[in-house]
Amino acid sequence: MGKINSKSTKAEMEAYIAELEAKLKSKNKEEIKETQEVQKEIVVQPRYVEVQKNRDDVTLVYCSDSLGYAKISNMELNFTRFGEQFQIPRYQFDELVGKYRSWFDRGILAVGSDCVDIAVAKGIPTVDEFALDSKKLNAIGNMSSTEIEDLWNHTTRIEHKRSIVTFVKRKFIDGDPKYHNREKIDLFNRLTNGGFNREQDELSGRYKIHPTEM
């Protein structure tokens, strides 16, 4: 490609511009071709799992620390603690999903890790995919501030962070000495941008939190 300057003629400048446009088109074609080649290599495989025809029961897991209640035909479910599991007949599980679908979408309910086929068929999460393990939540009381902050920073789903906050607040209200800890409460207040102000006030004697009567 020839160089142009203020002394170049109009014909030379037009030729220069035409050459630039040709090179640009050629480059774009090469980029498009490369993109198409990459797209050919990326094959997204749908998650197919064969549903077990002989499955009579489904493992249901409650993933909230608040009390919960669900009612379907010939069955009432009273949820009292995080990680609680129920074995319910498949036909009643189907009814439960139809009536309380939002609970599965919000992470309040999930199916057990032994029911991956059902989870895929219904498009809902298993407990391993959606909820924090109860053992991990219970371990918070023995974690250092560094470990707690590391857990929080590596928890990317908002539902999981809500589970952590709910769990810690419940333990605090219950009077668990592991959570009546100024350093931990100050840390959680910082991580949640002020979500533990009331707990800080109680530790300072400015406010009293009473256990909730259900």
Short mmCIF file of C-alpha atoms in Angstrom, two decimals, residues 4-188:
data_model
loop_
_atom_site.label_atom_id
_atom_site.label_comp_id
_atom_site.label_asym_id
_atom_site.label_seq_id
_atom_site.Cartn_x
_atom_site.Cartn_y
_atom_site.Cartn_z
CA ILE A 4 -0.25 9.47 0.91
CA ASN A 5 0.44 12.96 2.14
CA SER A 6 -0.76 16.51 1.61
CA LYS A 7 0.79 16.50 -1.88
CA SER A 8 -0.97 13.33 -3.03
CA THR A 9 -3.36 13.70 -5.94
CA LYS A 10 -7.08 13.00 -5.70
CA ALA A 11 -6.63 9.80 -7.71
CA GLU A 12 -3.90 8.58 -5.34
CA MET A 13 -6.08 9.29 -2.30
CA GLU A 14 -9.07 7.47 -3.82
CA ALA A 15 -6.90 4.50 -4.64
CA TYR A 16 -5.55 4.47 -1.10
CA ILE A 17 -9.06 4.57 0.38
CA ALA A 18 -10.24 1.78 -1.96
CA GLU A 19 -7.29 -0.36 -0.90
CA LEU A 20 -8.11 0.21 2.78
CA GLU A 21 -11.74 -0.76 2.25
CA ALA A 22 -10.72 -3.92 0.41
CA LYS A 23 -8.40 -4.95 3.23
CA LEU A 24 -11.08 -4.22 5.81
CA LYS A 25 -13.62 -6.37 3.96
CA SER A 26 -11.09 -9.16 3.69
CA LYS A 27 -10.34 -8.95 7.42
CA ASN A 28 -14.03 -9.02 8.29
CA LYS A 29 -14.54 -12.11 6.12
CA GLU A 30 -11.65 -13.84 7.88
CA GLU A 31 -13.05 -12.95 11.31
CA ILE A 32 -16.50 -14.21 10.33
CA LYS A 33 -14.99 -17.45 9.06
CA GLU A 34 -13.01 -17.91 12.27
CA THR A 35 -16.15 -17.27 14.33
CA GLN A 36 -18.10 -19.81 12.32
CA GLU A 37 -15.36 -22.38 12.80
CA VAL A 38 -15.41 -21.81 16.54
CA GLN A 39 -19.19 -22.08 16.60
CA LYS A 40 -18.97 -25.44 14.85
CA GLU A 41 -16.72 -26.70 17.62
CA ILE A 42 -19.06 -25.49 20.37
CA VAL A 43 -21.87 -27.99 20.55
CA VAL A 44 -24.26 -27.47 23.43
CA GLN A 45 -25.64 -30.83 24.43
CA PRO A 46 -29.04 -30.74 26.10
CA ARG A 47 -29.13 -32.48 29.47
CA TYR A 48 -30.98 -35.70 28.79
CA VAL A 49 -31.60 -38.09 31.65
CA GLU A 50 -33.97 -41.00 31.40
CA VAL A 51 -36.67 -40.85 34.04
CA GLN A 52 -36.88 -44.09 35.99
CA LYS A 53 -40.23 -45.64 35.20
CA ASN A 54 -40.28 -47.62 38.42
CA ARG A 55 -39.71 -44.59 40.66
CA ASP A 56 -42.56 -44.49 43.15
CA ASP A 57 -41.23 -41.89 45.60
CA VAL A 58 -39.38 -38.59 45.29
CA THR A 59 -37.05 -37.07 47.89
CA LEU A 60 -38.14 -33.53 48.74
CA VAL A 61 -35.76 -31.19 50.59
CA TYR A 62 -36.72 -28.03 52.47
CA CYS A 63 -34.10 -25.29 51.98
CA SER A 64 -35.26 -22.50 54.26
CA ASP A 65 -34.80 -21.73 57.96
CA SER A 66 -38.29 -20.24 58.22
CA LEU A 67 -41.29 -22.40 59.06
CA GLY A 68 -43.28 -23.51 56.02
CA TYR A 69 -46.52 -25.27 55.19
CA ALA A 70 -47.79 -26.85 51.98
CA LYS A 71 -51.06 -28.63 51.31
CA ILE A 72 -51.90 -30.94 48.44
CA SER A 73 -54.45 -33.71 47.97
CA ASN A 74 -54.46 -36.07 50.95
CA MET A 75 -51.23 -34.61 52.32
CA GLU A 76 -50.08 -31.72 54.46
CA LEU A 77 -46.38 -30.89 54.77
CA ASN A 78 -45.09 -28.96 57.77
CA PHE A 79 -41.54 -27.70 57.23
CA THR A 80 -39.67 -26.91 60.43
CA ARG A 81 -35.94 -26.78 59.67
CA PHE A 82 -33.37 -26.29 56.94
CA GLY A 83 -32.38 -29.53 55.21
CA GLU A 84 -35.48 -31.44 56.29
CA GLN A 85 -36.29 -34.28 53.87
CA PHE A 86 -39.53 -35.99 52.92
CA GLN A 87 -40.29 -39.03 50.82
CA ILE A 88 -43.51 -38.42 48.93
CA PRO A 89 -45.28 -40.42 46.21
CA ARG A 90 -44.47 -39.38 42.66
CA TYR A 91 -48.05 -38.39 41.80
CA GLN A 92 -48.24 -36.11 44.84
CA PHE A 93 -44.87 -34.63 44.01
CA ASP A 94 -46.16 -33.74 40.54
CA GLU A 95 -49.10 -31.98 42.16
CA LEU A 96 -46.78 -30.17 44.58
CA VAL A 97 -44.63 -28.83 41.74
CA GLY A 98 -47.70 -27.66 39.89
CA LYS A 99 -49.06 -25.81 42.92
CA TYR A 100 -45.82 -24.53 44.47
CA ARG A 101 -43.57 -24.13 41.46
CA SER A 102 -42.32 -20.73 42.65
CA TRP A 103 -40.96 -22.37 45.81
CA PHE A 104 -38.64 -24.49 43.68
CA ASP A 105 -37.65 -21.52 41.53
CA ARG A 106 -36.85 -19.46 44.65
CA GLY A 107 -34.85 -22.23 46.28
CA ILE A 108 -37.26 -22.92 49.13
CA LEU A 109 -37.78 -26.48 47.93
CA ALA A 110 -35.54 -28.82 45.95
CA VAL A 111 -35.37 -32.51 45.18
CA GLY A 112 -32.76 -34.82 46.64
CA SER A 113 -29.54 -35.60 44.83
CA ASP A 114 -30.87 -39.13 44.25
CA CYS A 115 -33.62 -37.71 42.02
CA VAL A 116 -31.62 -36.05 39.25
CA ASP A 117 -33.87 -37.65 36.62
CA ILE A 118 -36.94 -36.05 38.17
CA ALA A 119 -35.19 -32.68 38.49
CA VAL A 120 -34.28 -32.67 34.82
CA ALA A 121 -37.73 -33.79 33.72
CA LYS A 122 -39.37 -31.00 35.75
CA GLY A 123 -36.70 -28.36 35.12
CA ILE A 124 -36.11 -27.84 38.83
CA PRO A 125 -32.90 -27.96 40.89
CA THR A 126 -31.56 -30.71 43.07
CA VAL A 127 -30.42 -29.80 46.55
CA ASP A 128 -26.80 -30.06 45.40
CA GLU A 129 -27.39 -27.53 42.63
CA PHE A 130 -29.44 -24.97 44.46
CA ALA A 131 -29.10 -24.99 48.21
CA LEU A 132 -26.13 -24.58 50.51
CA ASP A 133 -25.33 -27.77 52.32
CA SER A 134 -26.62 -27.67 55.90
CA LYS A 135 -23.24 -28.89 57.13
CA LYS A 136 -21.62 -25.84 55.58
CA LEU A 137 -24.12 -23.52 57.26
CA ASN A 138 -23.64 -25.19 60.64
CA ALA A 139 -19.88 -24.81 60.24
CA ILE A 140 -20.16 -21.01 60.17
CA GLY A 141 -20.21 -20.89 63.96
CA ASN A 142 -16.72 -22.36 64.09
CA MET A 143 -15.29 -20.37 61.17
CA SER A 144 -12.79 -17.54 61.52
CA SER A 145 -13.61 -14.13 60.08
CA THR A 146 -11.30 -14.86 57.16
CA GLU A 147 -13.06 -18.17 56.44
CA ILE A 148 -16.50 -16.54 56.65
CA GLU A 149 -15.52 -13.77 54.25
CA ASP A 150 -14.03 -16.34 51.87
CA LEU A 151 -17.27 -18.36 51.98
CA TRP A 152 -19.31 -15.22 51.32
CA ASN A 153 -17.15 -14.09 48.41
CA HIS A 154 -17.30 -17.52 46.79
CA THR A 155 -21.07 -17.71 47.19
CA THR A 156 -22.35 -16.30 43.91
CA ARG A 157 -26.07 -17.10 44.03
CA ILE A 158 -28.23 -14.55 45.83
CA GLU A 159 -30.39 -17.39 47.18
CA HIS A 160 -27.36 -18.91 48.89
CA LYS A 161 -26.39 -15.61 50.47
CA ARG A 162 -29.93 -15.19 51.75
CA SER A 163 -29.68 -18.65 53.30
CA ILE A 164 -26.48 -17.62 55.09
CA VAL A 165 -28.03 -14.39 56.39
CA THR A 166 -31.23 -16.12 57.53
CA PHE A 167 -29.27 -18.88 59.24
CA VAL A 168 -26.96 -16.49 61.12
CA LYS A 169 -29.83 -14.23 62.20
CA ARG A 170 -31.83 -17.21 63.46
CA LYS A 171 -28.85 -18.48 65.45
CA PHE A 172 -28.35 -15.00 66.90
CA ILE A 173 -32.00 -14.72 67.95
CA ASP A 174 -31.82 -18.20 69.49
CA GLY A 175 -28.97 -16.96 71.66
CA ASP A 176 -26.27 -19.25 70.27
CA PRO A 177 -23.04 -17.93 71.85
CA LYS A 178 -21.08 -18.71 68.68
CA TYR A 179 -23.09 -16.03 66.90
CA HIS A 180 -23.18 -13.50 69.76
CA ASN A 181 -19.73 -12.50 68.64
CA ARG A 182 -18.94 -8.84 67.95
CA GLU A 183 -16.29 -9.61 65.35
CA LYS A 184 -18.56 -11.92 63.35
CA ILE A 185 -21.59 -9.65 63.55
CA ASP A 186 -19.51 -6.64 62.48
CA LEU A 187 -18.20 -8.71 59.57
CA PHE A 188 -21.67 -9.78 58.45
#
